[in-house]
Amino acid sequence: GNSVTQMEGPVTLSEEAFLTINCTYTATGYPSLFWYVQYPGEGLQLLLKATKADDKGSNKGFEATYRKETTSFHLEKGSVQVSDSAVYFCALSASNQFYFGTGTSLTVIP
Amino acid sequence: EPEVTQTPSHQVTQMGQEVILRCVPISNHLYFYWYRQILGQKVEFLVSFYNNEISEKSEIFDDQFSVERPDGSNFTLKIRSTKLEDSAMYFCASTQDRATTNEKLFFGSGTQLSVL
Protein backbone atom coordinates (compact mmCIF):
# COMPACT_ATOMS: atom_id res chain seq x y z
CA GLY A 1 0.00 0.00 0.00
CA ASN A 2 0.84 3.67 0.10
CA SER A 3 2.27 5.27 3.23
CA VAL A 4 4.64 7.91 4.49
CA THR A 5 6.94 7.72 7.50
CA GLN A 6 8.56 10.85 8.79
CA MET A 7 10.94 11.63 11.57
CA GLU A 8 9.32 12.14 14.93
CA GLY A 9 9.65 15.41 16.70
CA PRO A 10 9.62 17.74 18.28
CA VAL A 11 12.75 19.33 16.83
CA THR A 12 14.28 22.38 18.48
CA LEU A 13 17.03 24.33 16.72
CA SER A 14 18.82 27.60 17.20
CA GLU A 15 18.42 30.27 14.55
CA GLU A 16 20.74 29.76 11.55
CA ALA A 17 21.16 26.04 12.28
CA PHE A 18 20.89 23.41 9.54
CA LEU A 19 17.61 21.53 9.35
CA THR A 20 16.88 18.00 8.14
CA ILE A 21 13.53 16.30 8.55
CA ASN A 22 13.59 12.75 7.25
CA CYS A 23 10.77 11.27 5.20
CA THR A 24 10.52 7.86 3.56
CA TYR A 25 7.65 6.44 1.60
CA THR A 26 6.09 3.24 0.37
CA ALA A 27 4.05 3.41 -2.79
CA THR A 28 2.78 1.42 -5.72
CA GLY A 29 3.47 3.07 -9.03
CA TYR A 30 5.05 6.49 -9.32
CA PRO A 31 3.79 8.89 -6.66
CA SER A 32 4.27 12.61 -6.41
CA LEU A 33 5.83 13.79 -3.16
CA PHE A 34 5.04 16.90 -1.14
CA TRP A 35 5.97 18.79 1.96
CA TYR A 36 3.19 20.72 3.62
CA VAL A 37 3.68 23.22 6.46
CA GLN A 38 1.23 24.26 9.16
CA TYR A 39 1.92 27.51 10.97
CA PRO A 40 0.19 28.05 14.32
CA GLY A 41 -3.54 28.64 13.90
CA GLU A 42 -3.48 28.04 10.15
CA GLY A 43 -4.24 25.22 7.73
CA LEU A 44 -1.72 23.04 5.96
CA GLN A 45 -0.03 24.87 3.10
CA LEU A 46 1.96 23.38 0.27
CA LEU A 47 5.67 24.10 0.82
CA LEU A 48 7.20 22.22 -2.10
CA LYS A 49 6.68 19.23 -4.32
CA ALA A 50 8.44 16.85 -6.71
CA THR A 51 6.67 14.77 -9.30
CA LYS A 52 9.33 12.34 -10.50
CA ALA A 53 12.57 10.70 -9.46
CA ASP A 54 15.58 13.03 -9.03
CA ASP A 55 13.37 16.14 -9.11
CA LYS A 56 14.23 18.72 -6.49
CA GLY A 57 11.45 20.81 -5.00
CA SER A 58 12.40 24.11 -3.42
CA ASN A 59 10.69 27.07 -1.79
CA LYS A 60 11.57 29.66 0.87
CA GLY A 61 15.06 28.20 1.25
CA PHE A 62 13.72 24.68 1.83
CA GLU A 63 14.68 21.83 -0.50
CA ALA A 64 13.81 18.18 -0.93
CA THR A 65 14.98 15.70 -3.58
CA TYR A 66 12.87 12.77 -4.78
CA ARG A 67 15.13 9.74 -4.29
CA LYS A 68 13.60 6.64 -5.78
CA GLU A 69 16.53 4.38 -4.87
CA THR A 70 16.14 5.14 -1.17
CA THR A 71 12.40 5.94 -1.33
CA SER A 72 13.08 9.18 0.49
CA PHE A 73 12.15 12.85 0.30
CA HIS A 74 14.05 14.51 3.14
CA LEU A 75 13.41 18.18 3.84
CA GLU A 76 16.45 20.44 4.32
CA LYS A 77 17.18 24.08 4.98
CA GLY A 78 20.63 25.53 5.40
CA SER A 79 19.80 28.26 7.90
CA VAL A 80 16.52 28.24 9.78
CA GLN A 81 14.75 31.32 11.11
CA VAL A 82 12.38 31.81 14.03
CA SER A 83 9.58 32.27 11.50
CA ASP A 84 10.13 28.68 10.28
CA SER A 85 8.66 27.36 13.53
CA ALA A 86 5.74 25.19 12.41
CA VAL A 87 4.65 21.60 11.89
CA TYR A 88 5.93 19.98 8.69
CA PHE A 89 4.08 17.15 6.96
CA CYS A 90 5.49 14.85 4.32
CA ALA A 91 2.89 13.51 1.87
CA LEU A 92 2.51 11.52 -1.29
CA SER A 93 -0.13 11.53 -3.96
CA ALA A 94 -1.03 8.21 -5.55
CA SER A 95 -4.17 6.39 -6.63
CA ASN A 96 -5.99 9.74 -6.61
CA GLN A 97 -5.44 10.20 -2.89
CA PHE A 98 -3.04 11.97 -0.61
CA TYR A 99 -1.24 10.12 2.18
CA PHE A 100 0.34 12.06 5.02
CA GLY A 101 2.88 11.43 7.71
CA THR A 102 2.40 12.28 11.37
CA GLY A 103 3.98 15.71 11.11
CA THR A 104 7.18 17.00 12.70
CA SER A 105 7.03 20.01 14.97
CA LEU A 106 9.93 22.45 14.56
CA THR A 107 10.72 25.19 17.03
CA VAL A 108 13.48 27.65 16.19
CA ILE A 109 14.84 29.68 19.10
CA PRO A 110 16.65 32.98 18.71
CA GLU B 1 -4.58 33.70 -2.16
CA PRO B 2 -8.05 32.17 -1.85
CA GLU B 3 -8.57 30.04 1.21
CA VAL B 4 -10.72 27.30 2.64
CA THR B 5 -12.63 28.38 5.74
CA GLN B 6 -13.64 26.07 8.57
CA THR B 7 -15.90 26.72 11.51
CA PRO B 8 -15.84 26.39 14.43
CA SER B 9 -12.15 26.29 15.26
CA HIS B 10 -12.90 24.35 18.44
CA GLN B 11 -15.89 22.19 19.29
CA VAL B 12 -16.50 20.46 22.59
CA THR B 13 -19.30 17.95 22.82
CA GLN B 14 -20.61 15.17 25.04
CA MET B 15 -20.31 11.56 23.97
CA GLY B 16 -23.35 10.48 22.01
CA GLN B 17 -24.17 13.96 20.75
CA GLU B 18 -24.33 14.93 17.10
CA VAL B 19 -21.85 17.45 15.73
CA ILE B 20 -21.64 19.24 12.40
CA LEU B 21 -18.34 20.61 11.19
CA ARG B 22 -18.56 23.26 8.53
CA CYS B 23 -16.32 24.17 5.64
CA VAL B 24 -16.46 26.70 2.83
CA PRO B 25 -14.22 25.46 0.01
CA ILE B 26 -12.62 27.72 -2.56
CA SER B 27 -15.34 28.89 -4.89
CA ASN B 28 -14.21 27.40 -8.21
CA HIS B 29 -13.07 24.07 -6.74
CA LEU B 30 -14.99 20.93 -7.54
CA TYR B 31 -13.49 18.25 -5.29
CA PHE B 32 -13.82 18.33 -1.54
CA TYR B 33 -12.22 16.27 1.18
CA TRP B 34 -12.27 15.65 4.90
CA TYR B 35 -9.18 14.49 6.76
CA ARG B 36 -8.59 14.05 10.45
CA GLN B 37 -5.59 13.85 12.73
CA ILE B 38 -5.81 12.21 16.12
CA LEU B 39 -3.20 13.67 18.43
CA GLY B 40 0.21 12.16 17.69
CA GLN B 41 -1.01 10.14 14.72
CA LYS B 42 -0.99 10.57 10.95
CA VAL B 43 -3.33 12.79 9.03
CA GLU B 44 -5.93 10.30 7.79
CA PHE B 45 -8.18 10.50 4.76
CA LEU B 46 -11.89 10.25 5.56
CA VAL B 47 -13.86 11.03 2.43
CA SER B 48 -13.84 12.78 -0.92
CA PHE B 49 -16.86 14.38 -2.56
CA TYR B 50 -17.58 15.39 -6.12
CA ASN B 51 -20.68 16.32 -8.05
CA ASN B 52 -22.84 16.07 -4.95
CA GLU B 53 -21.86 12.57 -4.06
CA ILE B 54 -19.16 10.68 -2.22
CA SER B 55 -16.44 9.56 -4.63
CA GLU B 56 -14.22 7.73 -2.17
CA LYS B 57 -14.24 6.97 1.53
CA SER B 58 -11.95 5.25 3.97
CA GLU B 59 -12.70 2.52 6.47
CA ILE B 60 -12.91 5.19 9.16
CA PHE B 61 -15.90 6.78 7.43
CA ASP B 62 -18.59 4.47 8.77
CA ASP B 63 -22.33 4.96 9.15
CA GLN B 64 -21.79 7.48 11.94
CA PHE B 65 -20.37 9.93 9.42
CA SER B 66 -22.05 11.78 6.60
CA VAL B 67 -21.18 14.67 4.32
CA GLU B 68 -23.34 17.16 2.55
CA ARG B 69 -23.10 20.19 0.32
CA PRO B 70 -26.38 21.80 1.32
CA ASP B 71 -26.27 25.08 -0.53
CA GLY B 72 -23.54 25.12 -3.18
CA SER B 73 -20.97 26.82 -0.97
CA ASN B 74 -20.83 24.96 2.34
CA PHE B 75 -19.48 21.45 2.76
CA THR B 76 -20.33 19.78 6.06
CA LEU B 77 -19.22 16.72 7.99
CA LYS B 78 -21.76 15.29 10.41
CA ILE B 79 -20.98 12.81 13.14
CA ARG B 80 -24.27 11.40 14.38
CA SER B 81 -23.33 9.99 17.76
CA THR B 82 -19.86 11.02 18.80
CA LYS B 83 -17.48 8.67 20.56
CA LEU B 84 -14.44 9.49 22.64
CA GLU B 85 -12.19 8.24 19.85
CA ASP B 86 -13.65 10.81 17.45
CA SER B 87 -11.65 13.48 19.28
CA ALA B 88 -9.27 14.84 16.66
CA MET B 89 -8.43 17.78 14.45
CA TYR B 90 -10.63 17.67 11.36
CA PHE B 91 -9.34 19.30 8.18
CA CYS B 92 -11.39 20.21 5.16
CA ALA B 93 -9.63 20.52 1.80
CA SER B 94 -10.55 21.28 -1.78
CA THR B 95 -9.00 21.02 -5.22
CA GLN B 96 -9.93 22.23 -8.64
CA ASP B 97 -9.41 18.79 -10.10
CA ARG B 98 -9.00 15.25 -8.82
CA ALA B 99 -5.83 14.51 -6.90
CA THR B 100 -3.25 14.04 -9.63
CA THR B 101 0.47 14.29 -9.79
CA ASN B 102 0.31 18.02 -10.34
CA GLU B 103 -2.52 19.00 -8.10
CA LYS B 104 -2.32 20.38 -4.63
CA LEU B 105 -4.79 20.41 -1.84
CA PHE B 106 -5.94 23.65 -0.27
CA PHE B 107 -6.61 23.07 3.41
CA GLY B 108 -8.63 24.89 6.00
CA SER B 109 -7.16 25.63 9.42
CA GLY B 110 -9.06 22.76 11.01
CA THR B 111 -11.68 22.16 13.68
CA GLN B 112 -10.43 20.68 16.92
CA LEU B 113 -13.17 18.33 18.15
CA SER B 114 -13.09 17.23 21.77
CA VAL B 115 -15.55 14.54 22.87
CA LEU B 116 -16.01 14.30 26.62
PDB file of C-alpha atoms in Angstrom:
ATOM      1  CA  GLY A   1       0.000   0.000   0.000  1.00  0.00           C
ATOM      2  CA  ASN A   2       0.844   3.668   0.104  1.00  0.00           C
ATOM      3  CA  SER A   3       2.269   5.267   3.234  1.00  0.00           C
ATOM      4  CA  VAL A   4       4.643   7.906   4.492  1.00  0.00           C
ATOM      5  CA  THR A   5       6.939   7.725   7.503  1.00  0.00           C
ATOM      6  CA  GLN A   6       8.564  10.846   8.793  1.00  0.00           C
ATOM      7  CA  MET A   7      10.937  11.626  11.571  1.00  0.00           C
ATOM      8  CA  GLU A   8       9.324  12.135  14.926  1.00  0.00           C
ATOM      9  CA  GLY A   9       9.654  15.412  16.701  1.00  0.00           C
ATOM     10  CA  PRO A  10       9.625  17.742  18.279  1.00  0.00           C
ATOM     11  CA  VAL A  11      12.751  19.326  16.831  1.00  0.00           C
ATOM     12  CA  THR A  12      14.277  22.379  18.477  1.00  0.00           C
ATOM     13  CA  LEU A  13      17.027  24.327  16.725  1.00  0.00           C
ATOM     14  CA  SER A  14      18.824  27.598  17.198  1.00  0.00           C
ATOM     15  CA  GLU A  15      18.424  30.272  14.553  1.00  0.00           C
ATOM     16  CA  GLU A  16      20.742  29.757  11.554  1.00  0.00           C
ATOM     17  CA  ALA A  17      21.159  26.038  12.278  1.00  0.00           C
ATOM     18  CA  PHE A  18      20.886  23.411   9.544  1.00  0.00           C
ATOM     19  CA  LEU A  19      17.613  21.530   9.350  1.00  0.00           C
ATOM     20  CA  THR A  20      16.885  18.004   8.140  1.00  0.00           C
ATOM     21  CA  ILE A  21      13.534  16.296   8.547  1.00  0.00           C
ATOM     22  CA  ASN A  22      13.586  12.747   7.248  1.00  0.00           C
ATOM     23  CA  CYS A  23      10.773  11.269   5.197  1.00  0.00           C
ATOM     24  CA  THR A  24      10.517   7.861   3.559  1.00  0.00           C
ATOM     25  CA  TYR A  25       7.652   6.444   1.602  1.00  0.00           C
ATOM     26  CA  THR A  26       6.093   3.240   0.368  1.00  0.00           C
ATOM     27  CA  ALA A  27       4.048   3.406  -2.791  1.00  0.00           C
ATOM     28  CA  THR A  28       2.776   1.422  -5.718  1.00  0.00           C
ATOM     29  CA  GLY A  29       3.469   3.069  -9.026  1.00  0.00           C
ATOM     30  CA  TYR A  30       5.048   6.490  -9.318  1.00  0.00           C
ATOM     31  CA  PRO A  31       3.789   8.889  -6.665  1.00  0.00           C
ATOM     32  CA  SER A  32       4.275  12.609  -6.412  1.00  0.00           C
ATOM     33  CA  LEU A  33       5.826  13.793  -3.157  1.00  0.00           C
ATOM     34  CA  PHE A  34       5.038  16.895  -1.139  1.00  0.00           C
ATOM     35  CA  TRP A  35       5.974  18.791   1.958  1.00  0.00           C
ATOM     36  CA  TYR A  36       3.189  20.724   3.624  1.00  0.00           C
ATOM     37  CA  VAL A  37       3.680  23.216   6.456  1.00  0.00           C
ATOM     38  CA  GLN A  38       1.231  24.256   9.160  1.00  0.00           C
ATOM     39  CA  TYR A  39       1.921  27.509  10.965  1.00  0.00           C
ATOM     40  CA  PRO A  40       0.194  28.047  14.319  1.00  0.00           C
ATOM     41  CA  GLY A  41      -3.537  28.636  13.900  1.00  0.00           C
ATOM     42  CA  GLU A  42      -3.483  28.044  10.146  1.00  0.00           C
ATOM     43  CA  GLY A  43      -4.243  25.221   7.731  1.00  0.00           C
ATOM     44  CA  LEU A  44      -1.724  23.042   5.961  1.00  0.00           C
ATOM     45  CA  GLN A  45      -0.025  24.874   3.096  1.00  0.00           C
ATOM     46  CA  LEU A  46       1.963  23.379   0.273  1.00  0.00           C
ATOM     47  CA  LEU A  47       5.672  24.103   0.816  1.00  0.00           C
ATOM     48  CA  LEU A  48       7.197  22.223  -2.102  1.00  0.00           C
ATOM     49  CA  LYS A  49       6.678  19.227  -4.316  1.00  0.00           C
ATOM     50  CA  ALA A  50       8.437  16.851  -6.710  1.00  0.00           C
ATOM     51  CA  THR A  51       6.673  14.775  -9.297  1.00  0.00           C
ATOM     52  CA  LYS A  52       9.333  12.341 -10.499  1.00  0.00           C
ATOM     53  CA  ALA A  53      12.570  10.703  -9.463  1.00  0.00           C
ATOM     54  CA  ASP A  54      15.579  13.035  -9.032  1.00  0.00           C
ATOM     55  CA  ASP A  55      13.370  16.142  -9.109  1.00  0.00           C
ATOM     56  CA  LYS A  56      14.228  18.722  -6.492  1.00  0.00           C
ATOM     57  CA  GLY A  57      11.453  20.809  -5.003  1.00  0.00           C
ATOM     58  CA  SER A  58      12.398  24.107  -3.417  1.00  0.00           C
ATOM     59  CA  ASN A  59      10.688  27.069  -1.793  1.00  0.00           C
ATOM     60  CA  LYS A  60      11.566  29.656   0.867  1.00  0.00           C
ATOM     61  CA  GLY A  61      15.057  28.196   1.250  1.00  0.00           C
ATOM     62  CA  PHE A  62      13.718  24.678   1.830  1.00  0.00           C
ATOM     63  CA  GLU A  63      14.683  21.834  -0.499  1.00  0.00           C
ATOM     64  CA  ALA A  64      13.814  18.176  -0.928  1.00  0.00           C
ATOM     65  CA  THR A  65      14.985  15.704  -3.578  1.00  0.00           C
ATOM     66  CA  TYR A  66      12.869  12.771  -4.776  1.00  0.00           C
ATOM     67  CA  ARG A  67      15.132   9.741  -4.288  1.00  0.00           C
ATOM     68  CA  LYS A  68      13.600   6.642  -5.782  1.00  0.00           C
ATOM     69  CA  GLU A  69      16.528   4.383  -4.873  1.00  0.00           C
ATOM     70  CA  THR A  70      16.136   5.141  -1.174  1.00  0.00           C
ATOM     71  CA  THR A  71      12.398   5.939  -1.333  1.00  0.00           C
ATOM     72  CA  SER A  72      13.078   9.185   0.487  1.00  0.00           C
ATOM     73  CA  PHE A  73      12.148  12.848   0.302  1.00  0.00           C
ATOM     74  CA  HIS A  74      14.054  14.515   3.136  1.00  0.00           C
ATOM     75  CA  LEU A  75      13.407  18.184   3.844  1.00  0.00           C
ATOM     76  CA  GLU A  76      16.452  20.443   4.320  1.00  0.00           C
ATOM     77  CA  LYS A  77      17.182  24.078   4.982  1.00  0.00           C
ATOM     78  CA  GLY A  78      20.633  25.534   5.396  1.00  0.00           C
ATOM     79  CA  SER A  79      19.803  28.257   7.903  1.00  0.00           C
ATOM     80  CA  VAL A  80      16.516  28.241   9.780  1.00  0.00           C
ATOM     81  CA  GLN A  81      14.749  31.317  11.107  1.00  0.00           C
ATOM     82  CA  VAL A  82      12.380  31.805  14.026  1.00  0.00           C
ATOM     83  CA  SER A  83       9.585  32.266  11.497  1.00  0.00           C
ATOM     84  CA  ASP A  84      10.132  28.677  10.281  1.00  0.00           C
ATOM     85  CA  SER A  85       8.662  27.365  13.530  1.00  0.00           C
ATOM     86  CA  ALA A  86       5.740  25.187  12.415  1.00  0.00           C
ATOM     87  CA  VAL A  87       4.648  21.595  11.892  1.00  0.00           C
ATOM     88  CA  TYR A  88       5.928  19.976   8.686  1.00  0.00           C
ATOM     89  CA  PHE A  89       4.078  17.148   6.958  1.00  0.00           C
ATOM     90  CA  CYS A  90       5.487  14.847   4.315  1.00  0.00           C
ATOM     91  CA  ALA A  91       2.888  13.512   1.875  1.00  0.00           C
ATOM     92  CA  LEU A  92       2.506  11.521  -1.287  1.00  0.00           C
ATOM     93  CA  SER A  93      -0.130  11.527  -3.964  1.00  0.00           C
ATOM     94  CA  ALA A  94      -1.026   8.208  -5.548  1.00  0.00           C
ATOM     95  CA  SER A  95      -4.170   6.394  -6.625  1.00  0.00           C
ATOM     96  CA  ASN A  96      -5.986   9.745  -6.610  1.00  0.00           C
ATOM     97  CA  GLN A  97      -5.442  10.197  -2.889  1.00  0.00           C
ATOM     98  CA  PHE A  98      -3.037  11.973  -0.615  1.00  0.00           C
ATOM     99  CA  TYR A  99      -1.243  10.115   2.177  1.00  0.00           C
ATOM    100  CA  PHE A 100       0.342  12.060   5.016  1.00  0.00           C
ATOM    101  CA  GLY A 101       2.881  11.430   7.713  1.00  0.00           C
ATOM    102  CA  THR A 102       2.402  12.285  11.365  1.00  0.00           C
ATOM    103  CA  GLY A 103       3.983  15.713  11.106  1.00  0.00           C
ATOM    104  CA  THR A 104       7.182  16.997  12.698  1.00  0.00           C
ATOM    105  CA  SER A 105       7.026  20.006  14.972  1.00  0.00           C
ATOM    106  CA  LEU A 106       9.925  22.445  14.560  1.00  0.00           C
ATOM    107  CA  THR A 107      10.723  25.194  17.034  1.00  0.00           C
ATOM    108  CA  VAL A 108      13.483  27.654  16.195  1.00  0.00           C
ATOM    109  CA  ILE A 109      14.836  29.677  19.103  1.00  0.00           C
ATOM    110  CA  PRO A 110      16.646  32.985  18.714  1.00  0.00           C
TER     111      PRO A 110
ATOM    112  CA  GLU B   1      -4.578  33.701  -2.163  1.00  0.00           C
ATOM    113  CA  PRO B   2      -8.052  32.174  -1.851  1.00  0.00           C
ATOM    114  CA  GLU B   3      -8.571  30.040   1.210  1.00  0.00           C
ATOM    115  CA  VAL B   4     -10.721  27.299   2.643  1.00  0.00           C
ATOM    116  CA  THR B   5     -12.632  28.379   5.737  1.00  0.00           C
ATOM    117  CA  GLN B   6     -13.637  26.067   8.566  1.00  0.00           C
ATOM    118  CA  THR B   7     -15.905  26.717  11.513  1.00  0.00           C
ATOM    119  CA  PRO B   8     -15.843  26.391  14.434  1.00  0.00           C
ATOM    120  CA  SER B   9     -12.154  26.287  15.259  1.00  0.00           C
ATOM    121  CA  HIS B  10     -12.900  24.351  18.441  1.00  0.00           C
ATOM    122  CA  GLN B  11     -15.892  22.186  19.286  1.00  0.00           C
ATOM    123  CA  VAL B  12     -16.500  20.461  22.593  1.00  0.00           C
ATOM    124  CA  THR B  13     -19.304  17.945  22.822  1.00  0.00           C
ATOM    125  CA  GLN B  14     -20.615  15.175  25.042  1.00  0.00           C
ATOM    126  CA  MET B  15     -20.306  11.564  23.972  1.00  0.00           C
ATOM    127  CA  GLY B  16     -23.353  10.476  22.014  1.00  0.00           C
ATOM    128  CA  GLN B  17     -24.174  13.961  20.752  1.00  0.00           C
ATOM    129  CA  GLU B  18     -24.325  14.927  17.104  1.00  0.00           C
ATOM    130  CA  VAL B  19     -21.849  17.452  15.731  1.00  0.00           C
ATOM    131  CA  ILE B  20     -21.645  19.239  12.404  1.00  0.00           C
ATOM    132  CA  LEU B  21     -18.338  20.610  11.190  1.00  0.00           C
ATOM    133  CA  ARG B  22     -18.564  23.256   8.533  1.00  0.00           C
ATOM    134  CA  CYS B  23     -16.323  24.173   5.643  1.00  0.00           C
ATOM    135  CA  VAL B  24     -16.457  26.705   2.825  1.00  0.00           C
ATOM    136  CA  PRO B  25     -14.217  25.460   0.007  1.00  0.00           C
ATOM    137  CA  ILE B  26     -12.618  27.723  -2.559  1.00  0.00           C
ATOM    138  CA  SER B  27     -15.340  28.885  -4.894  1.00  0.00           C
ATOM    139  CA  ASN B  28     -14.206  27.397  -8.214  1.00  0.00           C
ATOM    140  CA  HIS B  29     -13.070  24.070  -6.737  1.00  0.00           C
ATOM    141  CA  LEU B  30     -14.988  20.931  -7.543  1.00  0.00           C
ATOM    142  CA  TYR B  31     -13.489  18.248  -5.290  1.00  0.00           C
ATOM    143  CA  PHE B  32     -13.821  18.333  -1.539  1.00  0.00           C
ATOM    144  CA  TYR B  33     -12.222  16.273   1.182  1.00  0.00           C
ATOM    145  CA  TRP B  34     -12.273  15.653   4.901  1.00  0.00           C
ATOM    146  CA  TYR B  35      -9.181  14.489   6.761  1.00  0.00           C
ATOM    147  CA  ARG B  36      -8.594  14.054  10.455  1.00  0.00           C
ATOM    148  CA  GLN B  37      -5.589  13.853  12.729  1.00  0.00           C
ATOM    149  CA  ILE B  38      -5.811  12.209  16.117  1.00  0.00           C
ATOM    150  CA  LEU B  39      -3.201  13.674  18.426  1.00  0.00           C
ATOM    151  CA  GLY B  40       0.210  12.161  17.694  1.00  0.00           C
ATOM    152  CA  GLN B  41      -1.010  10.141  14.722  1.00  0.00           C
ATOM    153  CA  LYS B  42      -0.990  10.565  10.948  1.00  0.00           C
ATOM    154  CA  VAL B  43      -3.330  12.790   9.033  1.00  0.00           C
ATOM    155  CA  GLU B  44      -5.932  10.300   7.789  1.00  0.00           C
ATOM    156  CA  PHE B  45      -8.181  10.503   4.758  1.00  0.00           C
ATOM    157  CA  LEU B  46     -11.890  10.252   5.558  1.00  0.00           C
ATOM    158  CA  VAL B  47     -13.856  11.030   2.426  1.00  0.00           C
ATOM    159  CA  SER B  48     -13.843  12.775  -0.924  1.00  0.00           C
ATOM    160  CA  PHE B  49     -16.860  14.384  -2.556  1.00  0.00           C
ATOM    161  CA  TYR B  50     -17.576  15.388  -6.124  1.00  0.00           C
ATOM    162  CA  ASN B  51     -20.678  16.321  -8.053  1.00  0.00           C
ATOM    163  CA  ASN B  52     -22.838  16.075  -4.954  1.00  0.00           C
ATOM    164  CA  GLU B  53     -21.862  12.569  -4.059  1.00  0.00           C
ATOM    165  CA  ILE B  54     -19.156  10.678  -2.224  1.00  0.00           C
ATOM    166  CA  SER B  55     -16.440   9.562  -4.633  1.00  0.00           C
ATOM    167  CA  GLU B  56     -14.216   7.725  -2.173  1.00  0.00           C
ATOM    168  CA  LYS B  57     -14.240   6.973   1.525  1.00  0.00           C
ATOM    169  CA  SER B  58     -11.945   5.248   3.968  1.00  0.00           C
ATOM    170  CA  GLU B  59     -12.705   2.520   6.468  1.00  0.00           C
ATOM    171  CA  ILE B  60     -12.912   5.188   9.157  1.00  0.00           C
ATOM    172  CA  PHE B  61     -15.900   6.784   7.427  1.00  0.00           C
ATOM    173  CA  ASP B  62     -18.586   4.467   8.768  1.00  0.00           C
ATOM    174  CA  ASP B  63     -22.327   4.959   9.147  1.00  0.00           C
ATOM    175  CA  GLN B  64     -21.794   7.485  11.943  1.00  0.00           C
ATOM    176  CA  PHE B  65     -20.371   9.931   9.423  1.00  0.00           C
ATOM    177  CA  SER B  66     -22.053  11.775   6.599  1.00  0.00           C
ATOM    178  CA  VAL B  67     -21.178  14.671   4.320  1.00  0.00           C
ATOM    179  CA  GLU B  68     -23.342  17.164   2.547  1.00  0.00           C
ATOM    180  CA  ARG B  69     -23.099  20.195   0.320  1.00  0.00           C
ATOM    181  CA  PRO B  70     -26.385  21.801   1.320  1.00  0.00           C
ATOM    182  CA  ASP B  71     -26.269  25.077  -0.533  1.00  0.00           C
ATOM    183  CA  GLY B  72     -23.538  25.115  -3.179  1.00  0.00           C
ATOM    184  CA  SER B  73     -20.972  26.822  -0.971  1.00  0.00           C
ATOM    185  CA  ASN B  74     -20.832  24.962   2.344  1.00  0.00           C
ATOM    186  CA  PHE B  75     -19.478  21.452   2.765  1.00  0.00           C
ATOM    187  CA  THR B  76     -20.330  19.778   6.058  1.00  0.00           C
ATOM    188  CA  LEU B  77     -19.217  16.722   7.989  1.00  0.00           C
ATOM    189  CA  LYS B  78     -21.759  15.293  10.410  1.00  0.00           C
ATOM    190  CA  ILE B  79     -20.979  12.807  13.142  1.00  0.00           C
ATOM    191  CA  ARG B  80     -24.270  11.397  14.378  1.00  0.00           C
ATOM    192  CA  SER B  81     -23.334   9.985  17.759  1.00  0.00           C
ATOM    193  CA  THR B  82     -19.864  11.024  18.804  1.00  0.00           C
ATOM    194  CA  LYS B  83     -17.481   8.674  20.559  1.00  0.00           C
ATOM    195  CA  LEU B  84     -14.445   9.491  22.641  1.00  0.00           C
ATOM    196  CA  GLU B  85     -12.190   8.242  19.853  1.00  0.00           C
ATOM    197  CA  ASP B  86     -13.647  10.813  17.455  1.00  0.00           C
ATOM    198  CA  SER B  87     -11.653  13.484  19.282  1.00  0.00           C
ATOM    199  CA  ALA B  88      -9.273  14.839  16.657  1.00  0.00           C
ATOM    200  CA  MET B  89      -8.427  17.776  14.446  1.00  0.00           C
ATOM    201  CA  TYR B  90     -10.627  17.672  11.359  1.00  0.00           C
ATOM    202  CA  PHE B  91      -9.343  19.297   8.182  1.00  0.00           C
ATOM    203  CA  CYS B  92     -11.393  20.209   5.160  1.00  0.00           C
ATOM    204  CA  ALA B  93      -9.632  20.521   1.802  1.00  0.00           C
ATOM    205  CA  SER B  94     -10.545  21.275  -1.776  1.00  0.00           C
ATOM    206  CA  THR B  95      -8.999  21.022  -5.221  1.00  0.00           C
ATOM    207  CA  GLN B  96      -9.930  22.227  -8.636  1.00  0.00           C
ATOM    208  CA  ASP B  97      -9.410  18.786 -10.101  1.00  0.00           C
ATOM    209  CA  ARG B  98      -9.002  15.249  -8.819  1.00  0.00           C
ATOM    210  CA  ALA B  99      -5.834  14.512  -6.898  1.00  0.00           C
ATOM    211  CA  THR B 100      -3.254  14.039  -9.626  1.00  0.00           C
ATOM    212  CA  THR B 101       0.473  14.286  -9.788  1.00  0.00           C
ATOM    213  CA  ASN B 102       0.313  18.020 -10.342  1.00  0.00           C
ATOM    214  CA  GLU B 103      -2.518  18.998  -8.098  1.00  0.00           C
ATOM    215  CA  LYS B 104      -2.318  20.383  -4.634  1.00  0.00           C
ATOM    216  CA  LEU B 105      -4.794  20.414  -1.840  1.00  0.00           C
ATOM    217  CA  PHE B 106      -5.942  23.654  -0.274  1.00  0.00           C
ATOM    218  CA  PHE B 107      -6.612  23.072   3.412  1.00  0.00           C
ATOM    219  CA  GLY B 108      -8.634  24.895   5.997  1.00  0.00           C
ATOM    220  CA  SER B 109      -7.164  25.629   9.418  1.00  0.00           C
ATOM    221  CA  GLY B 110      -9.063  22.758  11.006  1.00  0.00           C
ATOM    222  CA  THR B 111     -11.677  22.156  13.678  1.00  0.00           C
ATOM    223  CA  GLN B 112     -10.434  20.679  16.922  1.00  0.00           C
ATOM    224  CA  LEU B 113     -13.173  18.335  18.153  1.00  0.00           C
ATOM    225  CA  SER B 114     -13.091  17.232  21.766  1.00  0.00           C
ATOM    226  CA  VAL B 115     -15.552  14.544  22.867  1.00  0.00           C
ATOM    227  CA  LEU B 116     -16.014  14.298  26.624  1.00  0.00           C
TER     228      LEU B 116
END
